[in-house]
PDB file of C-alpha atoms in Angstrom:
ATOM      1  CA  UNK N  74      22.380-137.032-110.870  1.00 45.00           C
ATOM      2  CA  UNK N  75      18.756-136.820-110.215  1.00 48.00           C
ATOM      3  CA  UNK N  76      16.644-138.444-107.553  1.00 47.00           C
ATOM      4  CA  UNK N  77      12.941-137.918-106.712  1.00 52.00           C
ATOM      5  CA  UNK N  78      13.017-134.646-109.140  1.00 52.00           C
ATOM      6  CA  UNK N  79      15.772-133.043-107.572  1.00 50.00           C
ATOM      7  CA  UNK N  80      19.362-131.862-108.529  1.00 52.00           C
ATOM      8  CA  UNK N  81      22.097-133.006-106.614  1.00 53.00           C
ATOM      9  CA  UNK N  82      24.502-129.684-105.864  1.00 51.00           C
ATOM     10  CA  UNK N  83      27.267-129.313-108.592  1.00 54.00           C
ATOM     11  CA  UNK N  84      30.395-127.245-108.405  1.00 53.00           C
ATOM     12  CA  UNK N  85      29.625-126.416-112.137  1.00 53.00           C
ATOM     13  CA  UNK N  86      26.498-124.719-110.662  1.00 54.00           C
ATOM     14  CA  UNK N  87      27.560-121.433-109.995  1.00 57.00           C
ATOM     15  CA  UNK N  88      26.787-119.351-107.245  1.00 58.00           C
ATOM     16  CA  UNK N  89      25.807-116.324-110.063  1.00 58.00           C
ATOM     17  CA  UNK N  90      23.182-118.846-111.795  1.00 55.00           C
ATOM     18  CA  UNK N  91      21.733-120.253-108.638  1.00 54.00           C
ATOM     19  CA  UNK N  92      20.900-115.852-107.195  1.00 59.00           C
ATOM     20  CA  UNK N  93      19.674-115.187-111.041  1.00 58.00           C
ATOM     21  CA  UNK N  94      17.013-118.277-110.530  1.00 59.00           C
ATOM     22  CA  UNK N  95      15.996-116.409-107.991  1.00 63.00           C
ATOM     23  CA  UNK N  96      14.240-113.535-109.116  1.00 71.00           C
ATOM     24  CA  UNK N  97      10.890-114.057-110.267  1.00 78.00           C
ATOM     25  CA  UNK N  98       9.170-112.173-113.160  1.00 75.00           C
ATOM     26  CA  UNK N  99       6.910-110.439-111.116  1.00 78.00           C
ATOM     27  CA  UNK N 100       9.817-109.285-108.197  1.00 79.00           C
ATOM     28  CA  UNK N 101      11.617-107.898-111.428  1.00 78.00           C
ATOM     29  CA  UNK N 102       8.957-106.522-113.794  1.00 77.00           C
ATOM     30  CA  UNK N 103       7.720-104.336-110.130  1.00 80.00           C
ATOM     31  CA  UNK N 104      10.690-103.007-109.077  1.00 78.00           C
ATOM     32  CA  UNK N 105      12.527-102.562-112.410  1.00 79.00           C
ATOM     33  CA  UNK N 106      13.314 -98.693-112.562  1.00 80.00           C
ATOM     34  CA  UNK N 107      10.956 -98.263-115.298  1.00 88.00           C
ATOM     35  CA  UNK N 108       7.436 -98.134-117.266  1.00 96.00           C
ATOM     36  CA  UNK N 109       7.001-100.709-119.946  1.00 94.00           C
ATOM     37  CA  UNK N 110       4.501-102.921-121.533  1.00 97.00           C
ATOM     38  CA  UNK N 111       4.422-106.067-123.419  1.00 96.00           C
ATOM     39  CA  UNK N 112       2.311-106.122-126.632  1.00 97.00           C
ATOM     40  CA  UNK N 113       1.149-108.629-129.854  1.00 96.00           C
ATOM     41  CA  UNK N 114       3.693-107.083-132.930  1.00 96.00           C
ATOM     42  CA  UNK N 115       1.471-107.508-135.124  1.00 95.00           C
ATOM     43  CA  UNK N 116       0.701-104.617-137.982  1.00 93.00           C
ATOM     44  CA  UNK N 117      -2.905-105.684-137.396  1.00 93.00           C
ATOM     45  CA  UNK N 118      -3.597-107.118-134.201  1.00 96.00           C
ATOM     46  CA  UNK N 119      -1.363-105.055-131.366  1.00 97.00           C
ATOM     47  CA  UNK N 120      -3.089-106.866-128.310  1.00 97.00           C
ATOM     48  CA  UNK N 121      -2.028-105.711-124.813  1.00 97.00           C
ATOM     49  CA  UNK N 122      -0.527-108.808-122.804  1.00 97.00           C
ATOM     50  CA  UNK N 123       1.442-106.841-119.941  1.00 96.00           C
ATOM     51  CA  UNK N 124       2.020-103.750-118.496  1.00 96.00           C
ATOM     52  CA  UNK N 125       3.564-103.049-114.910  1.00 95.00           C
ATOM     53  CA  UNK N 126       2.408-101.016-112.437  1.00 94.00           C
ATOM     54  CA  UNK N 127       4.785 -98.089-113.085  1.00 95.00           C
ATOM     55  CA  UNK N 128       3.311 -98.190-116.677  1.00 97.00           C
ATOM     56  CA  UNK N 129      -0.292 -97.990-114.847  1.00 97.00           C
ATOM     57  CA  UNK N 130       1.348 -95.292-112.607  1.00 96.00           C
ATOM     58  CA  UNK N 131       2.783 -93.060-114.821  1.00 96.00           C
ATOM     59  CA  UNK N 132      -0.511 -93.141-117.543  1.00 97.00           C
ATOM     60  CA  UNK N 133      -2.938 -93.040-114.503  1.00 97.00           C
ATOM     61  CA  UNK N 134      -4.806 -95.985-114.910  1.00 97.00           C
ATOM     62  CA  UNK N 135      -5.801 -97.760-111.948  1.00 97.00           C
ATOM     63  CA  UNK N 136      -5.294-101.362-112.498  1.00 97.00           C
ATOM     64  CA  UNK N 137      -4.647-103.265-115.369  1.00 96.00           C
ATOM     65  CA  UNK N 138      -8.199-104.427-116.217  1.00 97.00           C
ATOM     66  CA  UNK N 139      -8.864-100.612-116.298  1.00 98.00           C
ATOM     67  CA  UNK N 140      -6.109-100.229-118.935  1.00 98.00           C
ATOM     68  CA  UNK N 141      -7.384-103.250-121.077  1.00 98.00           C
ATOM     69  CA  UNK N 142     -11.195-101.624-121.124  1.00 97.00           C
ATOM     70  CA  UNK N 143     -10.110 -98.258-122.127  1.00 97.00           C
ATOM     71  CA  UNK N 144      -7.746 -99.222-124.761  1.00 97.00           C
ATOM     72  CA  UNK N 145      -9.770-101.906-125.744  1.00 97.00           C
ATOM     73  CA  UNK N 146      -6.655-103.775-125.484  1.00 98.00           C
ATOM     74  CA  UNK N 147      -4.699-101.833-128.331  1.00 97.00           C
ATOM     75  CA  UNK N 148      -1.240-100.383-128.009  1.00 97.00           C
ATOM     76  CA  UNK N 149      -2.672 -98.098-131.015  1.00 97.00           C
ATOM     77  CA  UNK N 150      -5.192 -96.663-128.117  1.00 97.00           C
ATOM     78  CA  UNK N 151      -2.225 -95.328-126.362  1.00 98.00           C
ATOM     79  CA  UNK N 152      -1.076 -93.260-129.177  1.00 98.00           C
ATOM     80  CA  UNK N 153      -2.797 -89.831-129.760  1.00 97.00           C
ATOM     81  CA  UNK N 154      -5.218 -89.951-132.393  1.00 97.00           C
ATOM     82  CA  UNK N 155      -3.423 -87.772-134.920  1.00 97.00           C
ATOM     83  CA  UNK N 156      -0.119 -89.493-134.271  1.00 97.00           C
ATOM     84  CA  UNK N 157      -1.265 -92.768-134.237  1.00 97.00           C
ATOM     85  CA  UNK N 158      -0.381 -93.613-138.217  1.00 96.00           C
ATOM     86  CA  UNK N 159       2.984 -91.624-138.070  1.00 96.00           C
ATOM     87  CA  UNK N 160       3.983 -93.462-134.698  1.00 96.00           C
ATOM     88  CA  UNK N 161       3.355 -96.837-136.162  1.00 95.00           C
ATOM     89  CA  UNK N 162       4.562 -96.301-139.661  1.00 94.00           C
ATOM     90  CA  UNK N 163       8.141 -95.212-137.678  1.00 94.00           C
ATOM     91  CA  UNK N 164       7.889 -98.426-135.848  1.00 95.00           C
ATOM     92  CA  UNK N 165       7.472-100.593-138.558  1.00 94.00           C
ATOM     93  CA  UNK N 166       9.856 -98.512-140.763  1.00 94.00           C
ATOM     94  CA  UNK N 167      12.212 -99.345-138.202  1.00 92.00           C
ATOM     95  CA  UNK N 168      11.872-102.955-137.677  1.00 92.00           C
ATOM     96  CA  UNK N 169      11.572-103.579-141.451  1.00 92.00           C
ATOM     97  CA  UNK N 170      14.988-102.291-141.835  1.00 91.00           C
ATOM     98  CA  UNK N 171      16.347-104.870-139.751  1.00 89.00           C
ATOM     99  CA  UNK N 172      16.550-103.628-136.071  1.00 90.00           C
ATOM    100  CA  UNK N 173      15.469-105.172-133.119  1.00 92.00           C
ATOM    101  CA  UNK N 174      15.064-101.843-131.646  1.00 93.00           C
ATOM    102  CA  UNK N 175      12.564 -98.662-132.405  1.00 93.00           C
ATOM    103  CA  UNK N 176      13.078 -95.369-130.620  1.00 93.00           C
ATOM    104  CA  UNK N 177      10.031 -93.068-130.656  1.00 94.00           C
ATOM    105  CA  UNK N 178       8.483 -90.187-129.572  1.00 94.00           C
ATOM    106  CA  UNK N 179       4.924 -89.431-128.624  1.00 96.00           C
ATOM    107  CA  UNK N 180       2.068 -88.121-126.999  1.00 97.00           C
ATOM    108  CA  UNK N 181       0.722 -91.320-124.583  1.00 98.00           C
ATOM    109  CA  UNK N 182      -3.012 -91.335-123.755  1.00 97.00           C
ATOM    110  CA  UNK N 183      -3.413 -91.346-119.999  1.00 98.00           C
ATOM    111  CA  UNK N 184      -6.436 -92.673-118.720  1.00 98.00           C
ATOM    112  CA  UNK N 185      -8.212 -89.352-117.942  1.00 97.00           C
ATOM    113  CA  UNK N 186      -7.902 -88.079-121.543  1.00 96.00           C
ATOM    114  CA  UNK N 187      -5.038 -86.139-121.412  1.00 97.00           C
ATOM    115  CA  UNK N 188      -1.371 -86.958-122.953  1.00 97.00           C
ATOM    116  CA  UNK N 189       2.046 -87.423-121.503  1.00 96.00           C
ATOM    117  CA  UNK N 190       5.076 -86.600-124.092  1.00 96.00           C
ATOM    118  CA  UNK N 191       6.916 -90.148-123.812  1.00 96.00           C
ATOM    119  CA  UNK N 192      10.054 -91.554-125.324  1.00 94.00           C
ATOM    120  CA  UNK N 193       9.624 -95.515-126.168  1.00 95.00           C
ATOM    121  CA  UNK N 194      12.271 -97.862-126.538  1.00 95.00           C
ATOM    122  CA  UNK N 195      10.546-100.851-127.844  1.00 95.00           C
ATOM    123  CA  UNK N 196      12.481-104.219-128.813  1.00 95.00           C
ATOM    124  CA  UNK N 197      10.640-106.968-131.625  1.00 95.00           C
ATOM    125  CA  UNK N 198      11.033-110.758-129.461  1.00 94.00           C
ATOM    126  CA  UNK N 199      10.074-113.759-130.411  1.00 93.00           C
ATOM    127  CA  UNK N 200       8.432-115.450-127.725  1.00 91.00           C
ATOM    128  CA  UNK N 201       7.123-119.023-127.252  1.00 92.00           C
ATOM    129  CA  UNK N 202       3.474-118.560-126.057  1.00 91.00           C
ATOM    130  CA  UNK N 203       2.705-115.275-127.758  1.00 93.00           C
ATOM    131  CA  UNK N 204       4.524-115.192-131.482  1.00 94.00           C
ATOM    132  CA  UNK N 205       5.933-112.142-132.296  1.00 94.00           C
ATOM    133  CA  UNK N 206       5.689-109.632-129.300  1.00 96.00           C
ATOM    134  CA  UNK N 207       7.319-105.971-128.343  1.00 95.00           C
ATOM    135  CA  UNK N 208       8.893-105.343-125.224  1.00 95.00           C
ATOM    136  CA  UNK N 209       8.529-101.726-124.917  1.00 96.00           C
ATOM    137  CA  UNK N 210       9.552 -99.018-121.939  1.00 95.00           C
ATOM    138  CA  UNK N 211       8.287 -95.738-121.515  1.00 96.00           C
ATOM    139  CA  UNK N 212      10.412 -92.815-120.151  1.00 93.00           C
ATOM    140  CA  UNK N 213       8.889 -89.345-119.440  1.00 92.00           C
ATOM    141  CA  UNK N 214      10.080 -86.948-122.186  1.00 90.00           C
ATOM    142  CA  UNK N 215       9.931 -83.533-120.227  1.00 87.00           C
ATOM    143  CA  UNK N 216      11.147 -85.320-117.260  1.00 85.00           C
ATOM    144  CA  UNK N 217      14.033 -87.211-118.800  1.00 80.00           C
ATOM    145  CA  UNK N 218      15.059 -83.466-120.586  1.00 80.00           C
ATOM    146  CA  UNK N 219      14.641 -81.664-117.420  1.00 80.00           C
ATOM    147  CA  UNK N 220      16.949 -84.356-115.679  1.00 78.00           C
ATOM    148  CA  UNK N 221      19.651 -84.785-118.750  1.00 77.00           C
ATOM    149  CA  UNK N 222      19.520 -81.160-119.495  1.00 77.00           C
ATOM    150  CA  UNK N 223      21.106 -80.499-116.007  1.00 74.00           C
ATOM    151  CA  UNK N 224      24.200 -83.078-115.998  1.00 74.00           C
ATOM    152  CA  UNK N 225      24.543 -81.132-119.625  1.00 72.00           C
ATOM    153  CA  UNK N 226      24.938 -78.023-117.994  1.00 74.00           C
ATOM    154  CA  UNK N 227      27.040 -79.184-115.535  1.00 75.00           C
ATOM    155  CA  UNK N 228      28.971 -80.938-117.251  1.00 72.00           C
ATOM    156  CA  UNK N 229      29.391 -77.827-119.673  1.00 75.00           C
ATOM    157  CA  UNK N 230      30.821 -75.886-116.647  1.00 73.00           C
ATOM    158  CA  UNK N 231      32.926 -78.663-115.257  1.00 69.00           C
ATOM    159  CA  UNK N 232      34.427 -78.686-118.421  1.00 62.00           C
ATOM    160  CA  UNK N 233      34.756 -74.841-119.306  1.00 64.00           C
ATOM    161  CA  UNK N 234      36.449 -74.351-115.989  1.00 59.00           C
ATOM    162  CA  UNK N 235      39.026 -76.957-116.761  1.00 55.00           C
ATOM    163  CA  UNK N 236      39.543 -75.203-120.095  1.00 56.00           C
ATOM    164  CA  UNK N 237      40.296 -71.784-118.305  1.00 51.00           C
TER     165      UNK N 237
END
């Protein structure tokens, strides 16, 4: 029942629903373990709506407004010039085909000019205020190989010594 706008306390409210209300966008999108950005998925208008500060970490830029200015608010700015057709051709090829998902690999324009190898996981959404959007994180590709390389090699032994 409700009275004055509030909820009276139901055992079919679990505990597990009430602690997920509880996380705000903002507490999540900050302290999720990864770079990502939200953008319009659109073949040609790919407006910048999000990105969270380990996005503006990792590419260098120093706030978001400083992001928006220098890629004139394009997810195609982010993309280095000669990859830029390639990169969005594989996106599209990808999300034609039926997938949610696109997996790519490229160089991403930091905001002093230079590029950072990335891998990007990006996911097509449907979303209420914004149409068609892409949900998209960013993992360091030399980083990520350096790290995964490793538990290869290790692995590798682990396993060749069992062999023996």
């Amino acid at each position: 029942m409700e009275k004055n706008g509030c909820m009276a306390y139901r055992e079919g409210l679990q505990s597990g629903v009430r602690k997920q209300l509880g996380f705000a966008f903002k507490d999540i999108s900050e302290h999720l373990p990864g770079a990502f950005i939200i953008y319009r998925a659109d073949r040609k208008n790919d407006e910048l709506f999000y990105a969270n500060n380990e996005f503006l970490h990792m590419s260098g830029y120093k706030d978001i407004d400083e992001l928006f200015r220098l890629t004139k608010k394009s997810f195609r700015n982010l993309i280095r010039e000669d990859e830029q057709q390639q990169i969005e051709s594989s996106i599209w090829e990808q999300i034609d085909s039926g997938n949610e998902n696109d997996y790519i690999h490229f160089h991403l324009r930091k905001a002093d000019g230079t590029y950072l190898s990335v891998l990007d996981h990006g996911r097509i959404v449907d979303s209420q205020q914004h149409g068609r959007v892409f949900y998209v994180l960013f993992m360091d590709w030399e980083d990520m190989y350096i790290r995964y390389n490793k538990i290869l090699k290790d692995k590798m032994k682990d396993k060749n010594a069992y062999i023996k």
